[in-house]
Structures are given as C-alpha cells and as structure tokens.
Coordinates of C-alpha atoms in Angstrom, one line a residue:
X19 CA 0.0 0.0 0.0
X20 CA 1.0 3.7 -0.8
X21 CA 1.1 5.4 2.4
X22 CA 1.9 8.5 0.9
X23 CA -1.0 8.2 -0.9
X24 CA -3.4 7.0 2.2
X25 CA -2.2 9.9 4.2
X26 CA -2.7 12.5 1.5
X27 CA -6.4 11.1 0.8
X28 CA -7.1 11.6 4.8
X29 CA -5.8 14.8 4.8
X30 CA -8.4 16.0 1.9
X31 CA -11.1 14.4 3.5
X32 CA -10.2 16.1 7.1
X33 CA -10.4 19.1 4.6
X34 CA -13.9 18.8 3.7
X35 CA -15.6 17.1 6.6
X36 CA -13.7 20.8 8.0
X37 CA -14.9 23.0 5.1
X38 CA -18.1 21.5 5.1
X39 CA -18.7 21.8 9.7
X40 CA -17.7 25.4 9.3
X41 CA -19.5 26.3 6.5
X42 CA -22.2 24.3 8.5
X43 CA -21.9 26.5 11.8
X44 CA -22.3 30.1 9.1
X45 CA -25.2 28.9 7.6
X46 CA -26.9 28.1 11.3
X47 CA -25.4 31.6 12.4
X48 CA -27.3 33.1 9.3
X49 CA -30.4 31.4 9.7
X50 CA -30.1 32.4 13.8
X51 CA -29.6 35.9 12.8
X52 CA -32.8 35.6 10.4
X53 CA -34.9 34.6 12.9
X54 CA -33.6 37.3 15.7
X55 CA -35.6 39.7 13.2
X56 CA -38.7 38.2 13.1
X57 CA -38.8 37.4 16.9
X58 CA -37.9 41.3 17.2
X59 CA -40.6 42.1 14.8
X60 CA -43.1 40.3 16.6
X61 CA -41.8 42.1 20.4
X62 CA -42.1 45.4 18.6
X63 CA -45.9 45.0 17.2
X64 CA -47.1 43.2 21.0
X65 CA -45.3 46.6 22.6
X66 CA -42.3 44.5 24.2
X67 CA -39.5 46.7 23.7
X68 CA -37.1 45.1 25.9
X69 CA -37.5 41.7 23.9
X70 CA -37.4 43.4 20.6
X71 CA -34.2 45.2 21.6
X72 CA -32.8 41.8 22.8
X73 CA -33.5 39.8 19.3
X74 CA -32.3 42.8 17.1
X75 CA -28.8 42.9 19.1
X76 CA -28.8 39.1 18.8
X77 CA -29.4 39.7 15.1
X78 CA -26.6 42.2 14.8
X79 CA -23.9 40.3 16.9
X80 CA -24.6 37.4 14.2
X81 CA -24.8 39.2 11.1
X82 CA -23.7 43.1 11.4
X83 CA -25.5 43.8 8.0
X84 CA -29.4 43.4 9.4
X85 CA -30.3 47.0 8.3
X86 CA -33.8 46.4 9.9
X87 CA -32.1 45.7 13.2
X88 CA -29.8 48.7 13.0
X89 CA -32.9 50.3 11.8
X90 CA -35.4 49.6 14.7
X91 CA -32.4 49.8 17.7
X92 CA -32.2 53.4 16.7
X93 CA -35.6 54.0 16.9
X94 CA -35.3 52.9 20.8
X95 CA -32.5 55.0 21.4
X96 CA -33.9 57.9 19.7
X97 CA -36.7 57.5 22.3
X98 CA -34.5 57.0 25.1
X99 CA -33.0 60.6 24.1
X100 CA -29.5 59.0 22.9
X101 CA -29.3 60.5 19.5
X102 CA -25.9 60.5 18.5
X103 CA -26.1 56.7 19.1
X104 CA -29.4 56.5 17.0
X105 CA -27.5 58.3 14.5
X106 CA -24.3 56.5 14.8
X107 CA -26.6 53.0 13.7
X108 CA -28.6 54.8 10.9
X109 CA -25.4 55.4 9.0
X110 CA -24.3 51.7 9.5
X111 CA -27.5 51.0 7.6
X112 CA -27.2 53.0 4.9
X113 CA -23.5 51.7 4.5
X114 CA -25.1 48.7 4.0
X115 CA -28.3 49.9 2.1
X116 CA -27.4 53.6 0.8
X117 CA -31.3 54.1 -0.5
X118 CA -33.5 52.4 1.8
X119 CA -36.6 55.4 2.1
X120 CA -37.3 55.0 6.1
X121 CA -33.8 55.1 7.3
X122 CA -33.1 57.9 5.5
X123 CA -35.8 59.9 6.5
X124 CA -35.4 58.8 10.2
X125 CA -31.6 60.1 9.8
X126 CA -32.9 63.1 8.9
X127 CA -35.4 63.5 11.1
X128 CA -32.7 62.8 14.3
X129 CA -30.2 65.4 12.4
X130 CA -33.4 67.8 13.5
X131 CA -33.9 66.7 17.2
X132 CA -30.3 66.6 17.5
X133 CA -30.3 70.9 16.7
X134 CA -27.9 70.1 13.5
X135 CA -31.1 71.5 11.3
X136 CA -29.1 72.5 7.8
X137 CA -27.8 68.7 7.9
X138 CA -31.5 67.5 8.3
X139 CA -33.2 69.7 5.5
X140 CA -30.1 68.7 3.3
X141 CA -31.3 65.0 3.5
X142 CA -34.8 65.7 3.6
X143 CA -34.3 67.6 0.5
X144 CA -32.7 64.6 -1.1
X145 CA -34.9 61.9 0.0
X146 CA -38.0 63.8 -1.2
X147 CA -36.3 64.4 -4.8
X148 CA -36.4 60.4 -5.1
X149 CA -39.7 60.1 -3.2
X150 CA -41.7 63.4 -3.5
X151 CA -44.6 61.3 -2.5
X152 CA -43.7 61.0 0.9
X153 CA -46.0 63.5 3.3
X154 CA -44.3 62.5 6.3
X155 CA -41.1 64.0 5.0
X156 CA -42.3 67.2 3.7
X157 CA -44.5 67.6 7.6
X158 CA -41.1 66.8 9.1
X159 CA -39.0 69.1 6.8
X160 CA -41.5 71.9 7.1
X161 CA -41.0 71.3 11.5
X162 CA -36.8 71.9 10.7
X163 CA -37.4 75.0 8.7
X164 CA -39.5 76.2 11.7
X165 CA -37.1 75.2 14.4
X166 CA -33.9 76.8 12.3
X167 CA -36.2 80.5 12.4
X168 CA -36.9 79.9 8.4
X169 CA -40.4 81.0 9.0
X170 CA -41.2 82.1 5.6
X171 CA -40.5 78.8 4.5
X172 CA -41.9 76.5 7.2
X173 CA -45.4 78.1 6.2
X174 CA -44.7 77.6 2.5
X175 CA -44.2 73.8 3.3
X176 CA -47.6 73.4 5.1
X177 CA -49.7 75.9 2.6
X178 CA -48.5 73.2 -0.2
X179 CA -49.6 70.4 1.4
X180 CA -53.1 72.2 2.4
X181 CA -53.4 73.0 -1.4
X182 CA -53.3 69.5 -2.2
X183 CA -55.3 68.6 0.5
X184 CA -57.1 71.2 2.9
X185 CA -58.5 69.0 5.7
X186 CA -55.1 68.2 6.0
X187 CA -54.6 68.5 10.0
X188 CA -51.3 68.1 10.5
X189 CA -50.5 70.8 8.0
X190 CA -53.0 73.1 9.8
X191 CA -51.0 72.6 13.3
X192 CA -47.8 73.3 11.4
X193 CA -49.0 76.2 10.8
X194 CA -50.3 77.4 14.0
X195 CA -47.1 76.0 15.4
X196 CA -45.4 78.7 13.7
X197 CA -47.2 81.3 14.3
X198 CA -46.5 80.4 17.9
X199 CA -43.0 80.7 17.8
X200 CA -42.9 84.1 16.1
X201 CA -45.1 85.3 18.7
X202 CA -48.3 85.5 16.9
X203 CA -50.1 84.2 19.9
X204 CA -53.1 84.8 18.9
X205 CA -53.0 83.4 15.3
X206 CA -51.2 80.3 17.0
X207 CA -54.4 79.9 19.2
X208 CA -56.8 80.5 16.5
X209 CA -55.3 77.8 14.1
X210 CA -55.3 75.3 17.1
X211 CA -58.7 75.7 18.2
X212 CA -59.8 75.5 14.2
X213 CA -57.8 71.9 14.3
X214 CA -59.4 70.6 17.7
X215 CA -63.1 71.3 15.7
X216 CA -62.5 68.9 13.5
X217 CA -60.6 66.2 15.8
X218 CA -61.0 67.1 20.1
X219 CA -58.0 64.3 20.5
X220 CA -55.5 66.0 18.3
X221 CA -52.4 65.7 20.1
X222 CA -50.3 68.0 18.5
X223 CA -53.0 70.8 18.7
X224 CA -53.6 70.3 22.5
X225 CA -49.8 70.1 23.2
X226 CA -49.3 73.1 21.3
X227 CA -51.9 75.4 22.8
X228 CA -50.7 74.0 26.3
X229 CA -47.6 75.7 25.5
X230 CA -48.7 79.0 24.3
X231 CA -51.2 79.4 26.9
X232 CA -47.9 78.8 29.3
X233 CA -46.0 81.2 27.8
X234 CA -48.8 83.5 28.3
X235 CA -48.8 82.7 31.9
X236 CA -52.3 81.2 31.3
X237 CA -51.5 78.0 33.6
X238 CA -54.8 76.5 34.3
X239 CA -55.9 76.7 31.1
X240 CA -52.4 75.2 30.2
X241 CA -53.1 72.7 32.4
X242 CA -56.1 71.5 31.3
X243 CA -54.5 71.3 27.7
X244 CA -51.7 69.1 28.5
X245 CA -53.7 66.9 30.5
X246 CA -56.3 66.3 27.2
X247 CA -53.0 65.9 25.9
X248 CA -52.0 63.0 27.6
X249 CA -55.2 61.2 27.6
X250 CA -55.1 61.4 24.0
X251 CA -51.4 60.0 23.7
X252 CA -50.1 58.7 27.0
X253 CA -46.7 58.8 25.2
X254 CA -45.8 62.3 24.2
X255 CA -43.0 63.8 26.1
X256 CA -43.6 67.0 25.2
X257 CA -47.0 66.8 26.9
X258 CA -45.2 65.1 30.3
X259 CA -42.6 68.0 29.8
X260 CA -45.0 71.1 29.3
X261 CA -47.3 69.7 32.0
X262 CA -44.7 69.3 34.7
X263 CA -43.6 73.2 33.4
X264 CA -47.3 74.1 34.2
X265 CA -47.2 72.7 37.5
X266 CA -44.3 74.9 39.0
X267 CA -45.9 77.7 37.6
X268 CA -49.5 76.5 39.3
X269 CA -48.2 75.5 42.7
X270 CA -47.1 77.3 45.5
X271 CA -43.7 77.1 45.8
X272 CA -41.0 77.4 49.1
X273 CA -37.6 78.5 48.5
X274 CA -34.8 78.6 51.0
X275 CA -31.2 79.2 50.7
X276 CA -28.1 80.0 52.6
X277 CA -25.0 81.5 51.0
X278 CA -21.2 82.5 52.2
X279 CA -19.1 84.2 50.0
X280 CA -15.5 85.5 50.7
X281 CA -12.8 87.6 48.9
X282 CA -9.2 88.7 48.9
X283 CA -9.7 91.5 50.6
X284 CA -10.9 89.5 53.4
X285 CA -14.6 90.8 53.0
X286 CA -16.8 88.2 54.3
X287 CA -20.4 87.4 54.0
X288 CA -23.3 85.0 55.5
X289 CA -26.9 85.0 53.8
X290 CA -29.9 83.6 54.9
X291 CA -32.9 83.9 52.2
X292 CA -36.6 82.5 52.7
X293 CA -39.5 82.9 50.0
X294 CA -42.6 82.2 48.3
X295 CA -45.3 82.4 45.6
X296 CA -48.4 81.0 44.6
X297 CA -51.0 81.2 42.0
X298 CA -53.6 83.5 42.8
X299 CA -55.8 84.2 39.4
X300 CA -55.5 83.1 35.6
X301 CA -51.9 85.1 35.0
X302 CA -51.2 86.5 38.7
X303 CA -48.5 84.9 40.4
X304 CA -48.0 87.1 44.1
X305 CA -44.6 86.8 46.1
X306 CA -42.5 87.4 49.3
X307 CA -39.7 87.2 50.8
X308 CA -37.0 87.8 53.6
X309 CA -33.7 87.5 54.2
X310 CA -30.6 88.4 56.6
X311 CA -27.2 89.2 55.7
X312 CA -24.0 89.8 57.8
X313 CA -21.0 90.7 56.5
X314 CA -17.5 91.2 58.0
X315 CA -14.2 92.8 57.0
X316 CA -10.9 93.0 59.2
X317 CA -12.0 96.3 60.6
X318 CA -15.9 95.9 61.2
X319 CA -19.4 94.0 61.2
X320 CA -22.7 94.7 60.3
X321 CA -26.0 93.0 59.3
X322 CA -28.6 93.9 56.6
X323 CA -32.0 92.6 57.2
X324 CA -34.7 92.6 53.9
X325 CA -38.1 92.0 53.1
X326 CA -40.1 92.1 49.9
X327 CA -43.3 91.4 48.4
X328 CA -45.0 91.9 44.9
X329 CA -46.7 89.9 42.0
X330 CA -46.0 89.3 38.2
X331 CA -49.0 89.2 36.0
X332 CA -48.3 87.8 32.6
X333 CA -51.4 88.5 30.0
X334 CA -51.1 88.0 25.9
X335 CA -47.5 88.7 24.8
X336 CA -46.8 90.7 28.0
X337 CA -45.7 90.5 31.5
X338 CA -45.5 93.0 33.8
X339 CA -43.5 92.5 37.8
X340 CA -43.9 95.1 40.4
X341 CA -42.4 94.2 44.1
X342 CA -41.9 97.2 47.5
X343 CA -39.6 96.8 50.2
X344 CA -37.8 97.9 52.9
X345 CA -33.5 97.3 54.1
X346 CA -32.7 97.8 57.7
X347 CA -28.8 98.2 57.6
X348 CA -27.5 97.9 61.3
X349 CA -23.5 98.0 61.2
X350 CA -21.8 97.5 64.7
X351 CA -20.9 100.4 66.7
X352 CA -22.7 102.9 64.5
X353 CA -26.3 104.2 63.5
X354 CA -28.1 102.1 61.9
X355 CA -31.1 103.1 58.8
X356 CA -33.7 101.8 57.0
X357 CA -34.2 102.0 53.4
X358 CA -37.0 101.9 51.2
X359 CA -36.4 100.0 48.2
X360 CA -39.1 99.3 44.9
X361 CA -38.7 97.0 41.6
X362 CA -40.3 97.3 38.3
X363 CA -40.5 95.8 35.0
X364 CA -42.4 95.2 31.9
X365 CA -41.5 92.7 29.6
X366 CA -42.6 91.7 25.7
X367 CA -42.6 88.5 24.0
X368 CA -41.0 89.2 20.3
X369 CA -42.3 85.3 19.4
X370 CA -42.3 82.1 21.6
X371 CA -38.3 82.2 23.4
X372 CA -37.3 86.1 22.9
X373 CA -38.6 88.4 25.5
X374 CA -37.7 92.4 25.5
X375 CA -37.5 93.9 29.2
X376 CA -37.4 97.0 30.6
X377 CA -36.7 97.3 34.1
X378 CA -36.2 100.1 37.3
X379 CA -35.2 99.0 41.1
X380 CA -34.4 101.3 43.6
X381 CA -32.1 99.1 45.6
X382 CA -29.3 99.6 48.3
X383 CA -25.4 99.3 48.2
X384 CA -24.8 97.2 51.3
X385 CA -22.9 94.0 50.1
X386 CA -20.0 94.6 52.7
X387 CA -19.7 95.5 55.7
X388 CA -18.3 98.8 55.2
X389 CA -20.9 99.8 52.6
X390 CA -23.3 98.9 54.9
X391 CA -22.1 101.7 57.3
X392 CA -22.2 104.3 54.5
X393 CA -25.8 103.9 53.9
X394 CA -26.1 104.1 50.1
X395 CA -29.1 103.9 48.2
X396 CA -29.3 103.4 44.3
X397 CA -32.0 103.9 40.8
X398 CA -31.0 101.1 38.2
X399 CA -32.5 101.2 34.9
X400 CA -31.3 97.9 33.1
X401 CA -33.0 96.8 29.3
X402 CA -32.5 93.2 27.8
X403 CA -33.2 91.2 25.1
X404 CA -32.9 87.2 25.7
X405 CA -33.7 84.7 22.6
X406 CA -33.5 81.5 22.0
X407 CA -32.6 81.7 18.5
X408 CA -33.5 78.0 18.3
X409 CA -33.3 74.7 20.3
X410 CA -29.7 74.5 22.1
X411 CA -28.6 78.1 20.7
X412 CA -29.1 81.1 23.3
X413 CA -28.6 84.7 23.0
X414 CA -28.8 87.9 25.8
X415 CA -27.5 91.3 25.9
X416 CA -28.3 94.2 28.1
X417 CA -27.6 97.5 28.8
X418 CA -28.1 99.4 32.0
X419 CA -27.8 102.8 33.8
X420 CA -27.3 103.2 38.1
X421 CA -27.0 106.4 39.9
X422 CA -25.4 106.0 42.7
X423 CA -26.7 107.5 46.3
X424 CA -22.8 109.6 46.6
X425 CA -23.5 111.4 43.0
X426 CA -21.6 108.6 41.3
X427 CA -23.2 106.9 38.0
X428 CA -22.6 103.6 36.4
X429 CA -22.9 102.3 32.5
X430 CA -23.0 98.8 31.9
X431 CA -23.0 96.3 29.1
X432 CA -23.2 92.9 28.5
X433 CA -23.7 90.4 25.3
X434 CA -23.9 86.7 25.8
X435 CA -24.1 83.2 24.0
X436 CA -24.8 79.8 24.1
X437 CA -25.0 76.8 22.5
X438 CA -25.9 73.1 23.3
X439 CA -23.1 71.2 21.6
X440 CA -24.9 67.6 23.2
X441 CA -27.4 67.1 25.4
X442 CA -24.4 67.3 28.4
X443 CA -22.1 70.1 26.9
X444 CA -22.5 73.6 25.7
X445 CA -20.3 76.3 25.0
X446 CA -20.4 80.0 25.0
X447 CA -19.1 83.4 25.2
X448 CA -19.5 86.8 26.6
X449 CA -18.4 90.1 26.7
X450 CA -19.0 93.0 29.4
X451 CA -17.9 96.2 29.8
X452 CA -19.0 99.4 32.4
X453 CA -17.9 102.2 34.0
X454 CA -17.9 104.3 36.1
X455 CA -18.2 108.5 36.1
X456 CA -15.5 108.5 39.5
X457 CA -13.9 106.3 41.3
X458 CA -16.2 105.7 44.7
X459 CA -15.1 105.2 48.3
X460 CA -15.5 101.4 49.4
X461 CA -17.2 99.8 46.2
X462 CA -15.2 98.8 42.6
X463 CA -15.7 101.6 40.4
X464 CA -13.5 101.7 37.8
X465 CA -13.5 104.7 35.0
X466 CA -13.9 101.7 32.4
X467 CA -13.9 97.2 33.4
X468 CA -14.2 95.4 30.3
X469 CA -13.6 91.5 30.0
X470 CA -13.9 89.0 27.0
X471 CA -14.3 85.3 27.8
X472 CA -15.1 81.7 26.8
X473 CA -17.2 79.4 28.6
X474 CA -18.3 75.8 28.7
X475 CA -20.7 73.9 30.6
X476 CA -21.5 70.0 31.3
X477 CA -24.4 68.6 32.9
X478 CA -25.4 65.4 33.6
X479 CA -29.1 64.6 34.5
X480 CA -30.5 61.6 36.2
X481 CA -34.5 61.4 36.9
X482 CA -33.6 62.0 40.6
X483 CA -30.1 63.6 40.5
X484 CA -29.0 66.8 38.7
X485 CA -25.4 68.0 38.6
X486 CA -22.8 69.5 36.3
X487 CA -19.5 72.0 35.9
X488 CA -19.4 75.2 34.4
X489 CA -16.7 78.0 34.0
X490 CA -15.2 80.5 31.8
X491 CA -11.6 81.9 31.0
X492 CA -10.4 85.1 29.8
X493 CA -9.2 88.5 29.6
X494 CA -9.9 91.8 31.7
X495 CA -8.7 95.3 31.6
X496 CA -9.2 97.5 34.8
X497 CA -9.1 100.7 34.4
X498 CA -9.2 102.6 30.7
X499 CA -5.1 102.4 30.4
X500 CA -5.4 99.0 32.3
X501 CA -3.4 96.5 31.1
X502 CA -4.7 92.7 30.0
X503 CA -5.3 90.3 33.0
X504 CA -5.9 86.9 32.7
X505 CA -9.2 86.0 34.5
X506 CA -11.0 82.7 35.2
X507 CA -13.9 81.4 37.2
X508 CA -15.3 78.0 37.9
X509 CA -18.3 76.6 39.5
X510 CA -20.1 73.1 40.5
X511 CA -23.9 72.1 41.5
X512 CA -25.1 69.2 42.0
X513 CA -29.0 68.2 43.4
X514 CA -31.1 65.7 44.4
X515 CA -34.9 66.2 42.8
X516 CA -38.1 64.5 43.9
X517 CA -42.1 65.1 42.2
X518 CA -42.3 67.7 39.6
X519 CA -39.8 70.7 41.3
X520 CA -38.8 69.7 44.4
X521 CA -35.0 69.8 44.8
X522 CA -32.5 70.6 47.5
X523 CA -29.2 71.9 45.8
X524 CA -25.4 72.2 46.9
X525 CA -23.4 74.5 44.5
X526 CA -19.7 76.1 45.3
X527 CA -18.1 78.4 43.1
X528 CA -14.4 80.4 42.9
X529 CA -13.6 83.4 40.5
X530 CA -10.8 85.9 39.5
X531 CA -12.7 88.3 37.9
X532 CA -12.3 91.8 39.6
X533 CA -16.5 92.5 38.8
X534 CA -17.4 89.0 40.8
X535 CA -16.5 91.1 44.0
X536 CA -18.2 93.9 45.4
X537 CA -14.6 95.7 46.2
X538 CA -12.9 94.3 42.7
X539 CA -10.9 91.4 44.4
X540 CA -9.2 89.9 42.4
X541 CA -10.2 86.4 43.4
X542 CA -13.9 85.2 45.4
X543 CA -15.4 82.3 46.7
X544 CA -19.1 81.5 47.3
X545 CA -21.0 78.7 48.3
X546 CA -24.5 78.3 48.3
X547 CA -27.2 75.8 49.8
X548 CA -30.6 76.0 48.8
X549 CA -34.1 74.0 48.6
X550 CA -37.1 74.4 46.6
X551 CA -40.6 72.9 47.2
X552 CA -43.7 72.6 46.2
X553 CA -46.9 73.1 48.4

C-alpha cells in the first residue's frame, strides 16, 4: 500500500468534513440571525421593547448587516434621548443599504432633534427628490425650517400640502405652530382651536396650545391642555414635559437658601434667604420674601435685614412685575437706617423664546460691611433682550444705567451666548464692559472694566439627580489704560430632585474676575445651599 497516498487522501477528506462543519456552523449563524428579526418584529408590534431590543442585538452580533435591526435599535435610542447613538446606527444601515426610504428619513429626522437643522433639511431635500410622494417628509422638513427660524418657509411647506389637500390637519398645526414661535399668539391659538373642531383628540393641537397658553402665563388653562394631551397619547413627552412646566408655575412654591461668600480683601459674608409664591388668578403669580445678611471685613461687622413682596402678572404677549420693600442696615458700633427699596419691570414676548425687558429698582449698596455703614441707596435702569434663536442656541445682551446715592453713576453692558453642543455640553461666550463716572469710596468703580471670555458647561441629569460643571476663562482690563489680565472662574452644582420641582441643591463656586467682588478682588469664593418645594 502507498502510504503516501493513504495519508494524503485523509488529509483532503479532514479538509472537507472541515470545510463542510464550518460552513455548517455560518449557515446556522445566518439562519439564527434571520430569525432574531422576526422574533424582534413580533416584540415590537405586541409593545415588548425590551425583547425586541434583545432579538435585534442578537441579530446584529450574528450578522452586522441586518439593516432592519440597526434600523429599529435606533428608533429605541432615539426614544430613550440617545441621539448620536441613533445616528451613529442609521449610517451603519445605509452603509449597507445607501437608499432604503425609512432610514433615510429617520436620519434626517434625528439630524433635526439633535439641533444640526441644515444637515436635516439637506437629506430631507434629497430623499424627497427620489420620493416626492412622501408627506411624512415634507411635515417633518417643514417642522426643521421652523425650528432653524426659516419661517417664511416653514409656512410655504404646510400651505403646499393644504393646497393638495385642505382638511389636512397636520399641515393646519404646522402652521399654527409657527405662528407660535414668532409670537403670533393669537394666530397660533386661533389655528389650534380650528384643528381641535375637526378632531378634540389631536395631540399636536392640544400640546401646542398648552404651550402658548404657558408662555402667556395662562396656567390653568395650560393645564387643562396638556392633561387632554395625555389622555389622547399617553406617550408624548412633550405633553409630560409642558405639564410638569405648568405645574411649577401652578403650585405654591418654598424656597430657602443659605450662601457665604469671601474675597481677597478678606470681605466676608453670611446670607440667609426664605420665599414664596403662589398662584392666585389666571396670569397673577403674588410673592414674598426675607432675608438676613452679615457681613465682616478685618475692621468691622454689620447685618442687613430685607423684606419684599409683589406679583408678576403675565397676560397676551406681555408681562408686567412690580415688588416694594424695605433694608434695615445695622452695622456694629454705629447708627443704623432703613431704606425703602421698589422694583419694576415690563417685559414683551417678540415670538415664543425672545422676550424684551425694561426694568427700574431702587435698591441699596450694602454687600460689605463697610458699605453697609455708609448707607447708600441706588435707581438702576437695566434693558434686555434674551432669545433662543433655536433649540440648544441662546442669546442675551443688556444695557443698563445706576446712579449712585454719593452722585456717582454707572454704564454697563453685556452680550452673551450659548449653545448646546450635546445634550451634556454647551459652550459660550460673553463680553461685558462698564464704567464708572468717578472712582467711589468702598465699592469697585473703575472709570472703564471690560472683559472678553469663553465658557463651557456639562451637565449630567438623572431622573432624581442633577449636577454639572461650568466655568469660563479670559481676559480683563481695569481701568481705561489698564493693562490685559488673565481671568478665570469655575463653579459646581449638583442636586437631588423629587415630584415635579422639588430639589435641594449644593453648588460652590471660585472666580478671579475683579466684577465678581463687590470691592474688585481679584479672586472670590461663594457657596451656596438651597431648597425648593412645592406646596
């Protein structure tokens, strides 16, 4: 016998019998995978989420090209708010299938929650060039333009689709959606009530006059919205979200803090603060509240004591706050006074997130212990503009006017920005500058302070916990021949919630700015503890 020959026959047949086990075990991993999608399918139509996200991991872990599975995992954790992982599974999909219809529009769709709206209408755009059938994509297309401030165009979208079909109510909440956010209140309200006519359960029309009878400070009527709402769709968030909104603007609330701060210049403070407000009529909100201060420096003592009360009535596009008060400032080994002190301000909502204030207090200078002693009073006029220009991106500036009680008066301005990079991290910048008409005894007043920073902030939100890290580095100039300092400042929170706003708080803070400090120190500390509840 040849046993060269015997041995190289076994060999080939190990071979095969090999060849033919492995190719076995794909064909079962392929045929495991296949059925991980129907078993998910099945989870998903009976409502078992939890299953259907177990059979379409199974799926992908055997074969990393199920598009449905990538397809429907994103889904869940677009719902579970995790969009850049939603996002990052949509484009495994279309690596594998570049044209399937519904992952491209959901890609386009999360580009939109995600705030990254000129990537969204750049896909929606292409999608609907090879499938201009699709209404789902021009409704979601037209809600971009809206949320990226393209008005103009936003209503275009809708007004087409209402052409081709008028009862179309969708369209008709688009449109009163819009009208919302521009601050045509009571356009919005019109074209929501027109919507509910036709169909009482409409979610998106009870959801959105919930919100505009919010920002009007309407809250029971608000209330009563969302709660429709809900019993209409038990699943919208934005319902839960606007309702729980509503509910801190409904109930009285209890607020309690107490602060220490501390500088270079060895000026010290303790702060007690205590207050409250309630709802006492459709857009009337009344409040109070004390407080106790006493401050020390190496030389003295002193303690301010404070109480207030007034009421903010919001009604339409306007709000109005008035408050009256009186200071008792008692420094040690000296005569004490007390001060009369009034606020005031009127407020105008441009469209839904930009609001134009005008404000006057007539206040006191007596953060320190040495200004409490000198008794000075002061008249601020401050105006502002805030905006949120759209989800995630956040505008303010101001400008202000105080006369001082010693014949001394102060310009200010400030411009600031924001926006969300993620839902934990946003970045900024502002810019401030004032100054002074002479330099004053025992307060910073410098002929000119301007600074120029960066910021960034990180927060990380739990259903019971809250906390996160923000700060901000820079320049600043004292002085108008002041050279450039570097400045910095840096603060933490973090708090434990309960029910709808119910949180005690813990936040500590440290700057070198000279304008964080009463005196212009050139480096503070402050800590505060605080508690809000509802009653």
């Amino acid at each position: 016998m040849n046993i060269g020959f015997f041995a190289s026959s076994s060999l080939r047949i190990i071979r095969r019998c090999c060849f033919a086990l492995i190719l076995s075990l794909l064909l079962a991993s392929v045929r495991s995978a296949a059925a991980q999608v129907p078993t998910g399918d099945s989870a998903w139509v009976e409502g078992d989420f939890v299953a259907a996200r177990t059979a379409y991991q199974r799926a992908l872990a055997t074969d990393s090209t199920s598009v449905r599975a990538s397809y429907r995992l994103a889904i869940m954790q677009s719902w579970a708010g995790h969009l850049d992982s939603a996002l990052a599974l949509l484009r495994h999909a279309r690596s594998v299938e570049p044209d399937d219809p519904d992952v491209r529009f959901s890609e386009a769709q999360f580009l939109g929650w995600n705030g990254r709206y000129e990537a969204s209408i750049a896909r929606f755009d292409t999608l609907l060039l090879q499938h201009p059938e699709r209404r789902d994509a021009v409704l979601a297309r037209a809600q971009v333009l809206a949320w990226a401030n393209r008005f103009a165009e936003a209503d275009s979208s809708y007004s087409t689709l209402l052409r081709v079909n008028p009862g179309d109510l969708q369209a008709q909440a688009g449109l009163a959606q819009v009208a919302a956010w521009r601050g045509d209140f009571t356009d919005a309200v019109r074209r929501y009530l027109a919507v509910l006519s036709h169909d009482s359960t409409n979610a998106e029309a009870l959801v959105g006059l919930a919100q505009v009878y919010h920002w009007q400070g309407r809250e029971r009527a608000a209330a009563s919205y969302a709660d429709r709402a809900l019993a209409a769709d038990s699943t919208r968030r934005d319902a839960d979200e606007v309702r729980a909104a509503i509910r801190s603007g409904i109930r009285p609330t209890l607020d309690a803090a107490i602060g220490w701060s501390r500088d270079s210049d060895r000026n010290q403070a303790w702060w007690q603060t205590i207050g409250t407000s309630w709802s006492l009529a459709e857009g009337l909100r009344p409040f109070a509240s004390a407080g106790l201060l006493e401050a020390t420096d190496p030389t003295r003592n002193g303690t301010r004591a404070a109480a207030e009360i007034g009421a903010t009535y919001a009604v339409g596009n306007w709000q109005f706050t008035g408050a009256a008060g009186v200071r008792r400032l008692s420094p040690r080994g000296t005569t004490g006074a007390t001060l009369g002190t009034a606020r005031a301000r009127v407020a105008y909502a441009v469209r839904a997130g930009t609001w134009i204030g005008l404000g006057y207090a007539r206040t006191a200078f007596d953060e320190t212990a040495f200004l409490l002693a000198r008794r000075l009073g002061a008249n601020t006029l401050d105006l502002d503009i805030e905006s949120t220009l759209r989800p995630g991106t956040e505008l303010s500036a101001a400008t202000g006017w105080a006369w001082i009680g010693d014949g001394n008066r102060r310009r200010s301005a400030l411009l600031a920005a924001s926006q969300r990079v993620n839902r934990h991290v946003s970045v900024g910048a502002l810019g401030r500058i004032l100054g002074y008409d002479f330099k004053g005894v025992g307060y910073f007043s410098p002929d000119q302070f301007s600074t120029a920073e960066g910021r960034a902030a990180y927060r990380y939100a739990l259903p019971k916990w809250d906390a996160g890290v923000s700060g901000g580095a820079g320049a600043q100039w004292v002085g108008s021949h002041g050279k450039a300092q570097s400045q910095w400042h840096i603060e933490g929170r973090v708090a434990r919630k309960w029910g709808a706003i119910n949180e005690v708080a813990f936040s500590i803070g440290t700057s070198t700015s000279a304008v964080s400090s009463t005196t212009g120190a050139f480096r503070s500390s402050t800590a505060v503890l605080s508690a809000r509840l509802g009653l």
